[in-house]
C-alpha positions as a LaTeX table, in Angstrom:
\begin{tabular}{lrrr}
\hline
Residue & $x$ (\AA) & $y$ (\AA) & $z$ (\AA) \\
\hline
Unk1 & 10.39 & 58.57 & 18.50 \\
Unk2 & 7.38 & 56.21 & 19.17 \\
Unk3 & 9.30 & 55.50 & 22.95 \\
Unk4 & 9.32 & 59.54 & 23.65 \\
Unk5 & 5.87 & 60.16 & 22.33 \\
Unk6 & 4.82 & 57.40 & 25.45 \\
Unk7 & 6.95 & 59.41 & 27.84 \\
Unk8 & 5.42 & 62.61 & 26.84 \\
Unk9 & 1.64 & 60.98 & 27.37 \\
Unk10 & 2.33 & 59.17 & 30.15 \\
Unk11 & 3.93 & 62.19 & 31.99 \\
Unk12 & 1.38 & 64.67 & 30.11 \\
Unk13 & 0.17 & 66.62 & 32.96 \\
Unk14 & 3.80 & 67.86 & 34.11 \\
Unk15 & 4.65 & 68.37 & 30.27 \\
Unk16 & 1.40 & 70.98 & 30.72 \\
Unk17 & 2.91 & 72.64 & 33.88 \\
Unk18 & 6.30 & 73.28 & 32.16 \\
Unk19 & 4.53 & 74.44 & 29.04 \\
Unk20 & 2.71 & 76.52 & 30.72 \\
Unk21 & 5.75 & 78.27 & 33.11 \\
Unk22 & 7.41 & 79.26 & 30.24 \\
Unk23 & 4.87 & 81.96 & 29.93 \\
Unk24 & 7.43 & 83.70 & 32.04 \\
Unk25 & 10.08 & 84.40 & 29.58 \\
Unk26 & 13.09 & 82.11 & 30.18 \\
Unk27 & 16.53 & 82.86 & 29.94 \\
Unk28 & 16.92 & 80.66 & 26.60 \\
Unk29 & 14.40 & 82.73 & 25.36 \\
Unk30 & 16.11 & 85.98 & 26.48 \\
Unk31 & 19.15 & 84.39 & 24.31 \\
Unk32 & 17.13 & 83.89 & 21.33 \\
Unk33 & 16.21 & 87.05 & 20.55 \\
Unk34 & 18.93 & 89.14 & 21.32 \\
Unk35 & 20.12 & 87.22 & 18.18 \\
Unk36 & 17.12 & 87.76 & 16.72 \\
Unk37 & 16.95 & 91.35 & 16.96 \\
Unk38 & 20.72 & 91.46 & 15.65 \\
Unk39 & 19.54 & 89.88 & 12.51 \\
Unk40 & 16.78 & 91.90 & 10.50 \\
Unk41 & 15.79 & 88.31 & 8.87 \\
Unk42 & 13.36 & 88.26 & 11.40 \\
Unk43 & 11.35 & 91.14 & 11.60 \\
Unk44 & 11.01 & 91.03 & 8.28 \\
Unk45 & 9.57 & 87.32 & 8.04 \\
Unk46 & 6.19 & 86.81 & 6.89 \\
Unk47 & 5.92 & 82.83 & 7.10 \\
Unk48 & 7.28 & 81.22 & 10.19 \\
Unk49 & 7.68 & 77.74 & 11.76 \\
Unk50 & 7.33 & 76.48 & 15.38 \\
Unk51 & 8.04 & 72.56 & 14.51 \\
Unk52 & 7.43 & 70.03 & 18.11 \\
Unk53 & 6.17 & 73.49 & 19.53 \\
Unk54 & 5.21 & 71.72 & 22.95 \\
Unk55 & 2.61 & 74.29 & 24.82 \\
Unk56 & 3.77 & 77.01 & 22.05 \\
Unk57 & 5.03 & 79.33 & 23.99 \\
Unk58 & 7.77 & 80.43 & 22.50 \\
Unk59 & 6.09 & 81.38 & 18.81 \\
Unk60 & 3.82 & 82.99 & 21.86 \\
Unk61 & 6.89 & 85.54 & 22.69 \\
Unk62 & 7.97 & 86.11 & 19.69 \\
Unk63 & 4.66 & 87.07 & 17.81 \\
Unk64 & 4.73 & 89.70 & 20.18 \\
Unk65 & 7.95 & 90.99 & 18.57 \\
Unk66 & 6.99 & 89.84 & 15.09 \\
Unk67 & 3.31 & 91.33 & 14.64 \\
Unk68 & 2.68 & 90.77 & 10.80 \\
Unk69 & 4.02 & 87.03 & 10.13 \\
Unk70 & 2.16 & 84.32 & 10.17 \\
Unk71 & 2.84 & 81.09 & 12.27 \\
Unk72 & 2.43 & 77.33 & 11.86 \\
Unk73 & 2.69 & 75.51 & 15.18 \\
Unk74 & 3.15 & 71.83 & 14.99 \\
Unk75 & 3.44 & 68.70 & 17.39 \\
Unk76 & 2.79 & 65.67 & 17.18 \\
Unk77 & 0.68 & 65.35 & 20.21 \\
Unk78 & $-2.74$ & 66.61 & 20.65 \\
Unk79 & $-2.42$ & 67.59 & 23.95 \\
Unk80 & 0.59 & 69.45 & 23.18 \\
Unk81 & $-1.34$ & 71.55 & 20.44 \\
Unk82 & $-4.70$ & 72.25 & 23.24 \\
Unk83 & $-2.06$ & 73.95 & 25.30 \\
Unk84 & $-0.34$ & 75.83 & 22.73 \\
Unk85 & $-4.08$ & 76.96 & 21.48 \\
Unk86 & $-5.20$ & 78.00 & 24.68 \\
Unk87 & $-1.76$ & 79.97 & 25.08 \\
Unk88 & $-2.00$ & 81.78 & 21.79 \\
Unk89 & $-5.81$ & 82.10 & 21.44 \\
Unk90 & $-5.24$ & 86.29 & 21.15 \\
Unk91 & $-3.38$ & 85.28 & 17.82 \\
Unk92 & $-6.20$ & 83.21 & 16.29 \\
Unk93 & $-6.27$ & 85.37 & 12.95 \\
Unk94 & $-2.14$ & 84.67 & 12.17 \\
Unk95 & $-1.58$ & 80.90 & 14.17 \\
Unk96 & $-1.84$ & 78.06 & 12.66 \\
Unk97 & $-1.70$ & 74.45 & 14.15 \\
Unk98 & $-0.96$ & 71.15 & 12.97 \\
Unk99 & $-0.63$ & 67.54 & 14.21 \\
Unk100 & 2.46 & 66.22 & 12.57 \\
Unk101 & 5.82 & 64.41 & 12.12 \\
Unk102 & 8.68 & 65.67 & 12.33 \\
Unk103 & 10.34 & 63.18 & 10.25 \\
Unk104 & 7.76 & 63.66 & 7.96 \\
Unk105 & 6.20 & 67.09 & 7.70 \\
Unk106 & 3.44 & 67.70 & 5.36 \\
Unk107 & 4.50 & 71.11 & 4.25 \\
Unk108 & 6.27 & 71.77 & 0.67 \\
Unk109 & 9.91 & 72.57 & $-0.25$ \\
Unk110 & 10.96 & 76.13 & 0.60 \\
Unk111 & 7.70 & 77.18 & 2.66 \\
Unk112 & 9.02 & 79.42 & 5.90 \\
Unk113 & 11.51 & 82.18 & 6.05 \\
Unk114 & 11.96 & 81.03 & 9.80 \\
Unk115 & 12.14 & 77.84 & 11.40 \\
Unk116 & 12.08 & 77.00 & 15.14 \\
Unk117 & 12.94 & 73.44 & 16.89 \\
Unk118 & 13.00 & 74.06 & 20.69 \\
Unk119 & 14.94 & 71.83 & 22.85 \\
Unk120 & 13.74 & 68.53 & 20.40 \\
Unk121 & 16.59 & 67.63 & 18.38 \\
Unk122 & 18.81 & 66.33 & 21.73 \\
Unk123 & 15.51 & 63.88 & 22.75 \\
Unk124 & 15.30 & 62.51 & 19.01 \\
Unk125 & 16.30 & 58.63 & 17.98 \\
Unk126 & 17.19 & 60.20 & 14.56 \\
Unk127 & 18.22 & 63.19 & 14.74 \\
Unk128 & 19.98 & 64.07 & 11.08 \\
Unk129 & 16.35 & 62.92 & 9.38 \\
Unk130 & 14.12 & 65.43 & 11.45 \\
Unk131 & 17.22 & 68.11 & 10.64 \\
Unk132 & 16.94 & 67.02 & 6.79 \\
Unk133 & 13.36 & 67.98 & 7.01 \\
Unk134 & 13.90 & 71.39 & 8.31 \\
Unk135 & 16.43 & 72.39 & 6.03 \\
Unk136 & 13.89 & 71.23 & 3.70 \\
Unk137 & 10.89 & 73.29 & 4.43 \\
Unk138 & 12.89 & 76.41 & 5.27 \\
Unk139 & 13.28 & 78.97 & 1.86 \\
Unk140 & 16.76 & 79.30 & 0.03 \\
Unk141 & 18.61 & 82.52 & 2.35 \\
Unk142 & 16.23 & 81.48 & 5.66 \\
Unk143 & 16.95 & 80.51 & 9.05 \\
Unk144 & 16.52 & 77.60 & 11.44 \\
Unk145 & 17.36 & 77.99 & 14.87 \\
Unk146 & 17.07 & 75.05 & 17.38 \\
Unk147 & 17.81 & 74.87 & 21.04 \\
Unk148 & 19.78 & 71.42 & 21.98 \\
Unk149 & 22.60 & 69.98 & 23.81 \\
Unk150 & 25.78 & 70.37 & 21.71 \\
Unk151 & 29.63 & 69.82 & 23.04 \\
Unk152 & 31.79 & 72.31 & 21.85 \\
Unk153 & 35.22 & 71.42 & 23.61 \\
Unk154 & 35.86 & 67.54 & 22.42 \\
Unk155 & 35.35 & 65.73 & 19.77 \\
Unk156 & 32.70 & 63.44 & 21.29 \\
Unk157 & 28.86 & 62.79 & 21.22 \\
Unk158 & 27.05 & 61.43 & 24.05 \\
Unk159 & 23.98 & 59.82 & 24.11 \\
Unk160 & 22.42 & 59.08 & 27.25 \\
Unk161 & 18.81 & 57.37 & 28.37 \\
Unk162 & 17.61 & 58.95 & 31.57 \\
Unk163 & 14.75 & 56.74 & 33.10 \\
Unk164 & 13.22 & 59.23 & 35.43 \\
Unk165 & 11.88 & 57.04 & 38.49 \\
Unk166 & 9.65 & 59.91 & 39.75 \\
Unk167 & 7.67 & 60.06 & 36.84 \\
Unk168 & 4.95 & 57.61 & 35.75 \\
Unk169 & 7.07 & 57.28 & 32.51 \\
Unk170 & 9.78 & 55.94 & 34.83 \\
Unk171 & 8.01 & 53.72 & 36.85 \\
Unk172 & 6.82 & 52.20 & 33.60 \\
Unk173 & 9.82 & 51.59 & 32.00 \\
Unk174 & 10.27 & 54.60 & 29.80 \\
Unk175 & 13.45 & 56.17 & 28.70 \\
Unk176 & 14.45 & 60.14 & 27.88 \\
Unk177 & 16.82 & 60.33 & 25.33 \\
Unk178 & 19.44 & 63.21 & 26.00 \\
Unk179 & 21.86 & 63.56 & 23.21 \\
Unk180 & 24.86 & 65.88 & 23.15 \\
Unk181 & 26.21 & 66.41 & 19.78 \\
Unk182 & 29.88 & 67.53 & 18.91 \\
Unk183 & 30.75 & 70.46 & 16.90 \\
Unk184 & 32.23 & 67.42 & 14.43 \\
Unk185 & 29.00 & 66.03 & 14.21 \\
Unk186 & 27.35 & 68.98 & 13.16 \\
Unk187 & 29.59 & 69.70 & 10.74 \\
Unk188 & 28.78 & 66.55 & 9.18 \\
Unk189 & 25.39 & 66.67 & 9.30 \\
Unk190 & 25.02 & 70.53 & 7.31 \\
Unk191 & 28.43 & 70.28 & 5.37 \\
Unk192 & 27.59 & 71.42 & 2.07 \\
Unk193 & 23.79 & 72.23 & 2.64 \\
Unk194 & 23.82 & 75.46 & 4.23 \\
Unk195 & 25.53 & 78.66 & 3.70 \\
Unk196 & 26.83 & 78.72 & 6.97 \\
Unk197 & 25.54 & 78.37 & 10.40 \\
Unk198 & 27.05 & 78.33 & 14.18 \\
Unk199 & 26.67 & 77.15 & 17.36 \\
Unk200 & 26.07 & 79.91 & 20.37 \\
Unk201 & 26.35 & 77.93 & 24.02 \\
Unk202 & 23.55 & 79.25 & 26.22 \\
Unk203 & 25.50 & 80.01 & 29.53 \\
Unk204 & 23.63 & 81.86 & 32.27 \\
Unk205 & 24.33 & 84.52 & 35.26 \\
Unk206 & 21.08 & 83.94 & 36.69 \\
Unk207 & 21.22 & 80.44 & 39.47 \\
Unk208 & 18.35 & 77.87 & 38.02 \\
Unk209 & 17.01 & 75.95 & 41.80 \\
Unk210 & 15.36 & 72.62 & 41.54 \\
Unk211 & 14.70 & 70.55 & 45.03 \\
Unk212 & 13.32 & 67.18 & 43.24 \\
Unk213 & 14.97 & 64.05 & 42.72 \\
Unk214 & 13.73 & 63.61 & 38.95 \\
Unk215 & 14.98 & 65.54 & 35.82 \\
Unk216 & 14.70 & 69.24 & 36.46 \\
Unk217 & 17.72 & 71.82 & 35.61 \\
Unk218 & 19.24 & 73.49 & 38.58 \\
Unk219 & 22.55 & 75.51 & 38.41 \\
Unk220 & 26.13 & 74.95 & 40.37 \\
Unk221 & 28.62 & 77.73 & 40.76 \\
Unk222 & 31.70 & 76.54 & 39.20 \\
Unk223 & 34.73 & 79.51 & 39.52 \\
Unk224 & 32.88 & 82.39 & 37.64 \\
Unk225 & 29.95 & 80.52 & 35.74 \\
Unk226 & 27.19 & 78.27 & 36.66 \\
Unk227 & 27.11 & 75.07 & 35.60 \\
Unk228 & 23.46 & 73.34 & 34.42 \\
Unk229 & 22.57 & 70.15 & 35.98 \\
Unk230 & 19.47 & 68.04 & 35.21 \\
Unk231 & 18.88 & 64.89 & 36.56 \\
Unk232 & 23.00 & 64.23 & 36.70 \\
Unk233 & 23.47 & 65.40 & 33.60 \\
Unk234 & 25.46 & 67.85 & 32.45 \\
Unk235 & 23.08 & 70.52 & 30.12 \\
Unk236 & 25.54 & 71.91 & 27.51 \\
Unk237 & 22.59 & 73.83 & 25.98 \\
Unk238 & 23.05 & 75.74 & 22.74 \\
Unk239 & 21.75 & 77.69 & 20.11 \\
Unk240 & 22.66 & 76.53 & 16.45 \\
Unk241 & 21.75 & 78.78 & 13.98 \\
Unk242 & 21.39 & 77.73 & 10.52 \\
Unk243 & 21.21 & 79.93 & 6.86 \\
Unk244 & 20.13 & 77.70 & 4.12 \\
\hline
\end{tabular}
């Protein structure tokens, strides 16, 4: 945790530039809430919670859809949490931002109808405690929904460090850590805390292009679907959705 929060600062002004893009709705989002809008549990949240929000942008869409509920953003970065203000500053009455950990958030038991972790949980050294914690702040009969890399055809996690040599976090050593998780795995992790949940892969009709040499997502046509590269990796983004 301590090893990404260097990469994020020492690479802080392209974290600001990809906050900041996703202004433009992206396809993830798209994804999000169409299964939102399928699920009334939404619009009819009051209390909702952006956790390692990153520029905020995407409790910035949905408050747009959602215009009563509240929202608590929270990162543990500062600069993270200027962005997301100066993204959100038309919803100063109803957003609320905190500096925190994700391992250890400073919120009580069963204090959100909604929870969101956005492409975080793939990037974390410990991924099952920061999971604990959401289930914990999220009410009995809420949601969590979190965007990560999850592989749904073997039986088979894979966790990768990407040193990205075109950043300064590269050139100073720094490592990414980009975790796929197995179907298994999850399973293991929520069996007998949740109600039920499930795991949507995020495919996409829509080519991604990317000309660097550095971690960036681009798409390859493979027979009828595109493939998502980043960096060398394989992205087998998903959507897990969680009732408590």
């Amino acid at each position: 945790m301590d090893e990404y929060k260097q990469v994020l600062k020492s690479d802080i002004e392209l974290a600001k530039k990809y906050y900041l893009s996703s202004i433009k709705k992206t396809e993830q989002q798209k994804m999000l809430e169409s299964l939102l809008v399928s699920d009334k549990k939404f619009e009819q949240s009051r209390d909702i919670a952006d956790i390692a929000c990153g520029g905020g942008t995407l409790s910035f869409h949905l408050a747009n859809i959602n215009e009563i509920a509240k929202f608590t953003l929270v990162d543990y970065l500062e600069e993270s949490l200027e962005v997301s203000r100066e993204v959100n500053h038309k919803f100063s009455d109803r957003f609320f931002f905190f500096k925190d950990d994700i391992y250890d958030l400073h919120f009580p038991d069963n204090s959100f109808d909604i929870v969101f972790c956005w492409q975080t949980l793939f990037c974390l050294e410990n991924p099952l405690q920061a999971l604990d914690e959401l289930l914990r702040i999220v009410k009995k009969g809420g949601r969590i929904y979190l965007s990560s890399l999850f592989n749904l055809d073997h039986d088979v996690d894979i966790y990768s460090k990407l040193y990205d040599y075109t950043r300064d976090s590269g050139k100073n050593g720094l490592c990414i850590n980009y975790n796929t998780y197995s179907q298994k795995t999850i399973n293991n992790w929520l069996f007998g805390k949740v109600a039920k949940y499930k795991i949507y892969p995020f495919s996409t009709s829509i080519p991604f292009e990317y000309s660097g040499r550095g971690i960036g997502t681009y798409t390859k046509k493979c027979e009828n679907e595109f493939i998502q590269i980043s960096g060398g990796l394989l992205m087998n983004w998903g959507i897990l959705e969680i009732e408590k």
